[in-house]
PDB file of C-alpha atoms in Angstrom:
ATOM      1  CA  MET A   1     -15.336 -22.580  -2.399  1.00 90.00           C
ATOM      2  CA  PHE A   2     -12.449 -20.487  -1.147  1.00 96.00           C
ATOM      3  CA  LYS A   3      -9.924 -21.669   1.404  1.00 97.00           C
ATOM      4  CA  ALA A   4      -6.358 -20.496   1.944  1.00 97.00           C
ATOM      5  CA  VAL A   5      -3.761 -21.622   4.465  1.00 96.00           C
ATOM      6  CA  ALA A   6      -0.628 -19.686   5.438  1.00 92.00           C
ATOM      7  CA  LYS A   7       2.168 -20.802   7.757  1.00 82.00           C
ATOM      8  CA  ASP A   8       1.849 -17.543   9.673  1.00 78.00           C
ATOM      9  CA  ALA A   9      -0.390 -14.498   9.607  1.00 86.00           C
ATOM     10  CA  ARG A  10       2.279 -11.809   9.508  1.00 88.00           C
ATOM     11  CA  LEU A  11       2.366 -11.204   5.753  1.00 88.00           C
ATOM     12  CA  LEU A  12      -1.387 -10.699   5.459  1.00 92.00           C
ATOM     13  CA  ARG A  13      -1.598  -8.900   8.817  1.00 92.00           C
ATOM     14  CA  ASP A  14       1.065  -6.339   7.929  1.00 92.00           C
ATOM     15  CA  SER A  15      -0.432  -5.784   4.464  1.00 92.00           C
ATOM     16  CA  VAL A  16      -3.899  -5.171   5.903  1.00 94.00           C
ATOM     17  CA  ASP A  17      -2.362  -2.867   8.520  1.00 94.00           C
ATOM     18  CA  ILE A  18      -0.940  -0.656   5.759  1.00 93.00           C
ATOM     19  CA  ILE A  19      -4.145  -0.660   3.695  1.00 94.00           C
ATOM     20  CA  SER A  20      -6.324   0.103   6.724  1.00 94.00           C
ATOM     21  CA  GLN A  21      -4.408   3.346   7.244  1.00 92.00           C
ATOM     22  CA  LEU A  22      -6.118   4.672   4.111  1.00 92.00           C
ATOM     23  CA  ILE A  23      -9.469   2.895   3.801  1.00 91.00           C
ATOM     24  CA  ASP A  24     -12.100   1.579   6.218  1.00 91.00           C
ATOM     25  CA  ASP A  25     -13.876  -1.020   4.070  1.00 91.00           C
ATOM     26  CA  GLY A  26     -12.646  -2.922   1.041  1.00 90.00           C
ATOM     27  CA  LEU A  27     -14.129  -5.062  -1.717  1.00 92.00           C
ATOM     28  CA  PHE A  28     -11.668  -7.928  -2.130  1.00 95.00           C
ATOM     29  CA  ASN A  29     -11.662  -9.990  -5.311  1.00 95.00           C
ATOM     30  CA  ILE A  30     -10.785 -13.631  -4.764  1.00 96.00           C
ATOM     31  CA  THR A  31      -9.543 -15.410  -7.873  1.00 96.00           C
ATOM     32  CA  LYS A  32      -7.548 -18.523  -8.679  1.00 96.00           C
ATOM     33  CA  SER A  33      -4.409 -16.393  -8.929  1.00 96.00           C
ATOM     34  CA  GLY A  34      -4.788 -14.723  -5.531  1.00 97.00           C
ATOM     35  CA  ILE A  35      -6.492 -12.040  -3.453  1.00 97.00           C
ATOM     36  CA  GLU A  36      -6.853  -8.577  -4.978  1.00 96.00           C
ATOM     37  CA  LEU A  37      -8.116  -5.172  -3.927  1.00 94.00           C
ATOM     38  CA  GLU A  38      -8.531  -2.020  -6.000  1.00 90.00           C
ATOM     39  CA  THR A  39     -10.205   0.882  -4.252  1.00 87.00           C
ATOM     40  CA  ALA A  40     -10.039   4.597  -3.526  1.00 84.00           C
ATOM     41  CA  ASP A  41     -10.410   6.200  -0.122  1.00 82.00           C
ATOM     42  CA  ARG A  42     -13.592   8.107   0.737  1.00 79.00           C
ATOM     43  CA  THR A  43     -12.103  11.459  -0.251  1.00 79.00           C
ATOM     44  CA  MET A  44     -10.807  10.127  -3.606  1.00 80.00           C
ATOM     45  CA  VAL A  45      -7.368  11.507  -2.715  1.00 88.00           C
ATOM     46  CA  SER A  46      -5.612   8.135  -2.585  1.00 89.00           C
ATOM     47  CA  PHE A  47      -5.993   4.826  -4.401  1.00 91.00           C
ATOM     48  CA  ILE A  48      -4.811   1.317  -3.473  1.00 93.00           C
ATOM     49  CA  ASP A  49      -3.933  -1.555  -5.793  1.00 92.00           C
ATOM     50  CA  PHE A  50      -3.146  -4.698  -3.764  1.00 95.00           C
ATOM     51  CA  LYS A  51      -2.425  -8.260  -4.882  1.00 96.00           C
ATOM     52  CA  MET A  52      -1.423 -11.224  -2.716  1.00 95.00           C
ATOM     53  CA  LYS A  53      -0.503 -14.167  -4.917  1.00 95.00           C
ATOM     54  CA  ALA A  54      -1.950 -17.636  -4.416  1.00 95.00           C
ATOM     55  CA  SER A  55       1.632 -18.949  -4.342  1.00 94.00           C
ATOM     56  CA  SER A  56       2.283 -16.985  -1.136  1.00 93.00           C
ATOM     57  CA  PHE A  57      -0.015 -19.402   0.713  1.00 95.00           C
ATOM     58  CA  GLU A  58       0.903 -22.914   1.793  1.00 95.00           C
ATOM     59  CA  ASN A  59      -2.394 -24.107   0.324  1.00 96.00           C
ATOM     60  CA  TYR A  60      -4.842 -22.148  -1.821  1.00 96.00           C
ATOM     61  CA  GLU A  61      -8.199 -23.339  -3.146  1.00 97.00           C
ATOM     62  CA  CYS A  62     -10.602 -21.250  -5.222  1.00 96.00           C
ATOM     63  CA  ASP A  63     -13.100 -22.925  -7.523  1.00 94.00           C
ATOM     64  CA  LYS A  64     -14.793 -19.684  -8.632  1.00 93.00           C
ATOM     65  CA  ASP A  65     -14.159 -15.962  -8.467  1.00 95.00           C
ATOM     66  CA  ALA A  66     -15.825 -14.081  -5.628  1.00 94.00           C
ATOM     67  CA  SER A  67     -16.003 -10.503  -4.345  1.00 93.00           C
ATOM     68  CA  ILE A  68     -16.267  -9.980  -0.603  1.00 94.00           C
ATOM     69  CA  GLY A  69     -16.728  -6.762   1.354  1.00 94.00           C
ATOM     70  CA  ILE A  70     -14.704  -6.589   4.552  1.00 95.00           C
ATOM     71  CA  ASN A  71     -14.231  -3.992   7.271  1.00 95.00           C
ATOM     72  CA  LEU A  72     -10.451  -3.618   7.392  1.00 95.00           C
ATOM     73  CA  LEU A  73     -10.270  -2.767  11.092  1.00 95.00           C
ATOM     74  CA  ASN A  74     -12.264  -5.884  12.009  1.00 96.00           C
ATOM     75  CA  LEU A  75      -9.992  -8.027   9.847  1.00 96.00           C
ATOM     76  CA  LEU A  76      -6.831  -6.443  11.249  1.00 96.00           C
ATOM     77  CA  THR A  77      -8.022  -6.859  14.842  1.00 97.00           C
ATOM     78  CA  VAL A  78      -8.439 -10.598  14.296  1.00 96.00           C
ATOM     79  CA  LEU A  79      -5.135 -11.009  12.444  1.00 96.00           C
ATOM     80  CA  LYS A  80      -3.327  -9.252  15.299  1.00 95.00           C
ATOM     81  CA  ARG A  81      -4.534 -12.026  17.610  1.00 95.00           C
ATOM     82  CA  ALA A  82      -2.237 -14.477  15.826  1.00 93.00           C
ATOM     83  CA  ASN A  83       0.798 -15.715  17.730  1.00 90.00           C
ATOM     84  CA  LEU A  84       4.204 -15.977  16.078  1.00 84.00           C
ATOM     85  CA  ASN A  85       3.929 -19.605  14.955  1.00 86.00           C
ATOM     86  CA  ASP A  86       0.176 -19.806  14.410  1.00 91.00           C
ATOM     87  CA  LYS A  87      -1.040 -21.254  11.132  1.00 94.00           C
ATOM     88  CA  LEU A  88      -3.654 -19.056   9.458  1.00 96.00           C
ATOM     89  CA  THR A  89      -6.664 -20.405   7.561  1.00 97.00           C
ATOM     90  CA  LEU A  90      -9.134 -18.258   5.632  1.00 97.00           C
ATOM     91  CA  PHE A  91     -12.464 -19.780   4.617  1.00 97.00           C
ATOM     92  CA  LEU A  92     -15.348 -18.125   2.805  1.00 97.00           C
ATOM     93  CA  ASN A  93     -18.603 -19.256   4.396  1.00 96.00           C
ATOM     94  CA  GLU A  94     -21.091 -18.331   1.688  1.00 93.00           C
ATOM     95  CA  LYS A  95     -24.038 -19.789   3.612  1.00 93.00           C
ATOM     96  CA  ASP A  96     -23.525 -17.460   6.582  1.00 94.00           C
ATOM     97  CA  SER A  97     -22.061 -14.640   4.457  1.00 95.00           C
ATOM     98  CA  ALA A  98     -18.907 -14.499   6.552  1.00 97.00           C
ATOM     99  CA  LEU A  99     -15.146 -14.849   6.328  1.00 97.00           C
ATOM    100  CA  GLU A 100     -13.975 -17.438   8.829  1.00 98.00           C
ATOM    101  CA  ILE A 101     -10.449 -17.164  10.205  1.00 97.00           C
ATOM    102  CA  THR A 102      -8.748 -19.988  12.083  1.00 97.00           C
ATOM    103  CA  LEU A 103      -5.524 -19.561  14.054  1.00 95.00           C
ATOM    104  CA  GLU A 104      -3.907 -22.866  14.887  1.00 94.00           C
ATOM    105  CA  GLY A 105      -0.943 -23.213  17.219  1.00 91.00           C
ATOM    106  CA  SER A 106      -0.898 -24.461  20.804  1.00 92.00           C
ATOM    107  CA  SER A 107      -4.677 -24.062  20.557  1.00 95.00           C
ATOM    108  CA  VAL A 108      -7.251 -23.678  17.788  1.00 97.00           C
ATOM    109  CA  ARG A 109      -9.102 -20.363  17.697  1.00 97.00           C
ATOM    110  CA  ARG A 110     -11.826 -19.450  15.235  1.00 97.00           C
ATOM    111  CA  PHE A 111     -13.263 -16.076  14.302  1.00 98.00           C
ATOM    112  CA  SER A 112     -16.065 -15.074  11.969  1.00 97.00           C
ATOM    113  CA  ILE A 113     -16.230 -11.668  10.267  1.00 97.00           C
ATOM    114  CA  PRO A 114     -19.504 -10.697   8.559  1.00 97.00           C
ATOM    115  CA  LEU A 115     -19.304  -9.725   4.906  1.00 96.00           C
ATOM    116  CA  LEU A 116     -20.408  -6.238   3.911  1.00 93.00           C
ATOM    117  CA  GLN A 117     -22.461  -5.144   0.935  1.00 90.00           C
ATOM    118  CA  ILE A 118     -20.008  -2.873  -0.856  1.00 84.00           C
ATOM    119  CA  SER A 119     -20.424  -1.598  -4.382  1.00 77.00           C
ATOM    120  CA  LYS A 120     -17.376  -1.379  -6.609  1.00 72.00           C
ATOM    121  CA  SER A 121     -15.927   2.112  -6.334  1.00 63.00           C
ATOM    122  CA  GLU A 122     -14.774   4.194  -9.251  1.00 60.00           C
ATOM    123  CA  THR A 123     -11.079   3.593  -9.833  1.00 61.00           C
ATOM    124  CA  PRO A 124      -8.559   5.278 -12.106  1.00 62.00           C
ATOM    125  CA  ASP A 125      -7.475   3.595 -15.322  1.00 67.00           C
ATOM    126  CA  ILE A 126      -4.064   2.395 -14.152  1.00 71.00           C
ATOM    127  CA  GLU A 127      -2.798   1.504 -17.622  1.00 73.00           C
ATOM    128  CA  GLN A 128      -3.605   4.975 -18.960  1.00 73.00           C
ATOM    129  CA  LEU A 129      -2.187   6.636 -15.866  1.00 74.00           C
ATOM    130  CA  LEU A 130       1.108   4.755 -16.145  1.00 73.00           C
ATOM    131  CA  LYS A 131       1.659   6.233 -19.611  1.00 74.00           C
ATOM    132  CA  LYS A 132       1.566   9.749 -18.169  1.00 80.00           C
ATOM    133  CA  PHE A 133       4.301   9.383 -15.545  1.00 90.00           C
ATOM    134  CA  SER A 134       7.482  10.984 -16.850  1.00 91.00           C
ATOM    135  CA  ALA A 135       9.990   9.876 -14.193  1.00 96.00           C
ATOM    136  CA  ASP A 136      10.530   6.979 -11.825  1.00 96.00           C
ATOM    137  CA  ALA A 137      13.018   5.805  -9.227  1.00 97.00           C
ATOM    138  CA  GLU A 138      13.729   2.775  -7.071  1.00 97.00           C
ATOM    139  CA  VAL A 139      14.900   3.929  -3.676  1.00 97.00           C
ATOM    140  CA  SER A 140      15.420   2.720  -0.115  1.00 97.00           C
ATOM    141  CA  SER A 141      12.041   2.846   1.632  1.00 97.00           C
ATOM    142  CA  ALA A 142      13.781   3.659   4.930  1.00 96.00           C
ATOM    143  CA  ILE A 143      15.351   6.781   3.400  1.00 97.00           C
ATOM    144  CA  ILE A 144      12.004   7.954   2.013  1.00 98.00           C
ATOM    145  CA  GLU A 145      10.456   7.390   5.439  1.00 97.00           C
ATOM    146  CA  GLN A 146      13.251   9.484   6.932  1.00 97.00           C
ATOM    147  CA  GLY A 147      12.550  12.296   4.471  1.00 97.00           C
ATOM    148  CA  ILE A 148       8.831  12.192   5.259  1.00 98.00           C
ATOM    149  CA  ASN A 149       9.473  12.324   9.003  1.00 98.00           C
ATOM    150  CA  ASP A 150      11.943  15.198   8.558  1.00 97.00           C
ATOM    151  CA  ALA A 151       9.399  17.191   6.563  1.00 97.00           C
ATOM    152  CA  ASP A 152       6.663  16.413   9.083  1.00 97.00           C
ATOM    153  CA  ILE A 153       8.342  18.509  11.789  1.00 96.00           C
ATOM    154  CA  ILE A 154       8.424  21.491   9.424  1.00 96.00           C
ATOM    155  CA  ALA A 155       5.152  21.526   7.473  1.00 96.00           C
ATOM    156  CA  ASP A 156       2.054  19.552   6.525  1.00 96.00           C
ATOM    157  CA  SER A 157       3.148  18.922   2.935  1.00 96.00           C
ATOM    158  CA  VAL A 158       6.350  18.084   1.078  1.00 97.00           C
ATOM    159  CA  ILE A 159       7.628  18.568  -2.462  1.00 97.00           C
ATOM    160  CA  ILE A 160       8.985  15.382  -4.021  1.00 98.00           C
ATOM    161  CA  GLU A 161      11.220  15.929  -7.026  1.00 97.00           C
ATOM    162  CA  LEU A 162      12.968  13.668  -9.520  1.00 97.00           C
ATOM    163  CA  SER A 163      15.688  15.025 -11.805  1.00 97.00           C
ATOM    164  CA  PRO A 164      18.252  13.294 -14.049  1.00 97.00           C
ATOM    165  CA  ASP A 165      20.790  12.996 -11.219  1.00 96.00           C
ATOM    166  CA  LYS A 166      18.855  12.864  -7.939  1.00 97.00           C
ATOM    167  CA  LEU A 167      15.702  12.509  -5.845  1.00 98.00           C
ATOM    168  CA  ARG A 168      14.893  15.480  -3.638  1.00 98.00           C
ATOM    169  CA  MET A 169      12.353  16.079  -0.860  1.00 98.00           C
ATOM    170  CA  PHE A 170      11.784  19.626   0.357  1.00 98.00           C
ATOM    171  CA  ALA A 171       9.495  21.198   2.976  1.00 97.00           C
ATOM    172  CA  GLU A 172       9.201  24.756   4.261  1.00 94.00           C
ATOM    173  CA  GLY A 173       7.117  26.392   6.966  1.00 88.00           C
ATOM    174  CA  ASN A 174       7.360  29.148   9.603  1.00 85.00           C
ATOM    175  CA  SER A 175      10.862  30.137   8.436  1.00 86.00           C
ATOM    176  CA  SER A 176      12.077  26.535   8.884  1.00 95.00           C
ATOM    177  CA  LYS A 177      13.127  24.174   6.108  1.00 96.00           C
ATOM    178  CA  SER A 178      14.001  20.530   5.573  1.00 97.00           C
ATOM    179  CA  GLU A 179      15.682  18.988   2.550  1.00 98.00           C
ATOM    180  CA  LEU A 180      16.741  15.468   1.642  1.00 98.00           C
ATOM    181  CA  LYS A 181      18.761  14.576  -1.459  1.00 97.00           C
ATOM    182  CA  ILE A 182      19.669  11.129  -2.765  1.00 97.00           C
ATOM    183  CA  PHE A 183      21.998  10.959  -5.741  1.00 96.00           C
ATOM    184  CA  LYS A 184      21.887   8.530  -8.645  1.00 94.00           C
ATOM    185  CA  GLY A 185      24.305   5.623  -8.401  1.00 90.00           C
ATOM    186  CA  THR A 186      24.262   5.325  -4.614  1.00 94.00           C
ATOM    187  CA  ASP A 187      23.154   2.210  -2.744  1.00 94.00           C
ATOM    188  CA  THR A 188      19.973   3.952  -1.621  1.00 96.00           C
ATOM    189  CA  LEU A 189      18.919   5.125  -5.120  1.00 97.00           C
ATOM    190  CA  THR A 190      19.368   2.038  -7.269  1.00 94.00           C
ATOM    191  CA  LYS A 191      17.343   3.192 -10.305  1.00 96.00           C
ATOM    192  CA  LEU A 192      16.484   6.630 -11.658  1.00 97.00           C
ATOM    193  CA  ASN A 193      14.830   7.496 -14.966  1.00 96.00           C
ATOM    194  CA  ALA A 194      14.178  11.206 -15.459  1.00 96.00           C
ATOM    195  CA  LYS A 195      14.843  13.169 -18.645  1.00 95.00           C
ATOM    196  CA  GLU A 196      13.927  16.430 -16.953  1.00 95.00           C
ATOM    197  CA  THR A 197      13.116  17.722 -13.479  1.00 96.00           C
ATOM    198  CA  VAL A 198       9.557  16.985 -12.344  1.00 95.00           C
ATOM    199  CA  ASN A 199       8.004  17.672  -8.960  1.00 95.00           C
ATOM    200  CA  ALA A 200       4.747  18.053  -7.081  1.00 95.00           C
ATOM    201  CA  ARG A 201       3.558  18.751  -3.560  1.00 96.00           C
ATOM    202  CA  TYR A 202       1.886  16.022  -1.474  1.00 96.00           C
ATOM    203  CA  SER A 203       0.105  15.765   1.863  1.00 96.00           C
ATOM    204  CA  LEU A 204       2.342  14.427   4.626  1.00 97.00           C
ATOM    205  CA  ASP A 205      -0.668  13.004   6.439  1.00 96.00           C
ATOM    206  CA  TYR A 206      -1.196  10.570   3.564  1.00 96.00           C
ATOM    207  CA  LEU A 207       2.496   9.941   2.919  1.00 97.00           C
ATOM    208  CA  LYS A 208       3.069   8.926   6.547  1.00 97.00           C
ATOM    209  CA  LYS A 209       0.417   6.244   6.105  1.00 95.00           C
ATOM    210  CA  MET A 210       1.651   5.055   2.713  1.00 95.00           C
ATOM    211  CA  ILE A 211       5.286   4.710   3.774  1.00 96.00           C
ATOM    212  CA  LYS A 212       4.317   2.178   6.433  1.00 93.00           C
ATOM    213  CA  GLY A 213       5.008  -0.263   3.612  1.00 91.00           C
ATOM    214  CA  SER A 214       8.677   0.137   4.566  1.00 92.00           C
ATOM    215  CA  LYS A 215       8.206  -2.376   7.387  1.00 88.00           C
ATOM    216  CA  LEU A 216       7.567  -5.061   4.760  1.00 89.00           C
ATOM    217  CA  PHE A 217       9.747  -3.868   1.875  1.00 94.00           C
ATOM    218  CA  ASP A 218      13.308  -2.524   1.717  1.00 95.00           C
ATOM    219  CA  LYS A 219      12.742  -0.777  -1.619  1.00 97.00           C
ATOM    220  CA  VAL A 220       9.976   1.412  -2.998  1.00 97.00           C
ATOM    221  CA  ASN A 221       9.371   2.458  -6.590  1.00 97.00           C
ATOM    222  CA  ILE A 222       8.287   6.080  -6.976  1.00 97.00           C
ATOM    223  CA  MET A 223       6.699   7.484 -10.143  1.00 96.00           C
ATOM    224  CA  LEU A 224       6.135  11.193 -10.751  1.00 94.00           C
ATOM    225  CA  GLY A 225       5.039  13.796 -13.261  1.00 89.00           C
ATOM    226  CA  LYS A 226       4.910  17.580 -13.113  1.00 86.00           C
ATOM    227  CA  ASP A 227       2.092  18.486 -10.669  1.00 85.00           C
ATOM    228  CA  PHE A 228       0.820  14.939 -11.195  1.00 91.00           C
ATOM    229  CA  PRO A 229      -0.254  12.159  -8.815  1.00 92.00           C
ATOM    230  CA  LEU A 230       2.461  10.190  -7.028  1.00 95.00           C
ATOM    231  CA  ARG A 231       2.585   6.429  -7.477  1.00 95.00           C
ATOM    232  CA  MET A 232       4.344   4.433  -4.777  1.00 96.00           C
ATOM    233  CA  VAL A 233       4.865   0.695  -5.330  1.00 96.00           C
ATOM    234  CA  PHE A 234       6.077  -1.937  -2.869  1.00 96.00           C
ATOM    235  CA  GLU A 235       6.594  -5.360  -4.384  1.00 94.00           C
ATOM    236  CA  ASN A 236       8.147  -8.792  -3.824  1.00 92.00           C
ATOM    237  CA  ASP A 237       7.500 -12.368  -4.991  1.00 91.00           C
ATOM    238  CA  ASP A 238       4.354 -12.649  -2.850  1.00 92.00           C
ATOM    239  CA  ILE A 239       2.771  -9.204  -2.717  1.00 94.00           C
ATOM    240  CA  PHE A 240       2.159  -6.184  -4.910  1.00 95.00           C
ATOM    241  CA  LEU A 241       1.094  -3.027  -3.084  1.00 96.00           C
ATOM    242  CA  GLY A 242       0.626   0.060  -5.223  1.00 94.00           C
ATOM    243  CA  MET A 243      -0.674   3.394  -3.944  1.00 94.00           C
ATOM    244  CA  ILE A 244      -1.535   6.580  -5.810  1.00 93.00           C
ATOM    245  CA  LEU A 245      -1.780   9.980  -4.132  1.00 94.00           C
ATOM    246  CA  ALA A 246      -3.250  13.116  -5.705  1.00 93.00           C
ATOM    247  CA  PRO A 247      -1.024  16.204  -5.560  1.00 94.00           C
ATOM    248  CA  ARG A 248      -1.684  18.948  -3.056  1.00 86.00           C
ATOM    249  CA  VAL A 249      -2.926  22.321  -4.286  1.00 74.00           C
ATOM    250  CA  SER A 250       0.125  24.520  -4.896  1.00 60.00           C
ATOM    251  CA  GLU A 251       1.292  26.730  -2.073  1.00 51.00           C
ATOM    252  CA  SER A 252       3.825  29.540  -2.128  1.00 48.00           C
ATOM    253  CA  GLU A 253       7.267  28.138  -1.505  1.00 43.00           C
TER     254      GLU A 253
END
């Protein structure tokens, strides 16, 4: 049996909103420690690693591990029906092969979302990948969002660069340029580990979706390597949301 109760739906709703920007369907793993999702998008350009801890719920019951396929848009549509003070209950109805969602406030509303048959997708070996990143930084998510939006009016991709003293974002197109620099030791760049300068180019279409995590988290951890995938991690006591984005094919700068 699986049943989880949260005081409000916002934490799960906002997390699903971010994830649904990148994937349509997800195979969630329900364990005693929480709800997890590891999946790549259809194009294999991005990868999501999501964990919502059991302790983030007011009550959490799971007597055995289960994997459930869910359409993210269907789930998000229901979660958006929650009012501010509604209590959220998730219940796995194995008999009907459905996830039941109850919203309880001034009224009691129940929804049922059918489970999907989803096979486990191929996912990168995170532990091996982590060993290959050569630089990382903890930075204000709002500033990174600003840099992404600045670059978006110039081009369809942006170079993200970490060096020993700063983080830099640079875009160029049609004789126009944008550049953002954040220097080590400032309030907006709280951690920076880079022995040398590393950079790569990334799609702004994907970055605009990934940075939506800024509405839940003030800080984001960025990991880079030379012409290597970007890892973006949002994390607090309740949620871990990691995203990996493949680099864009090099263009003349």
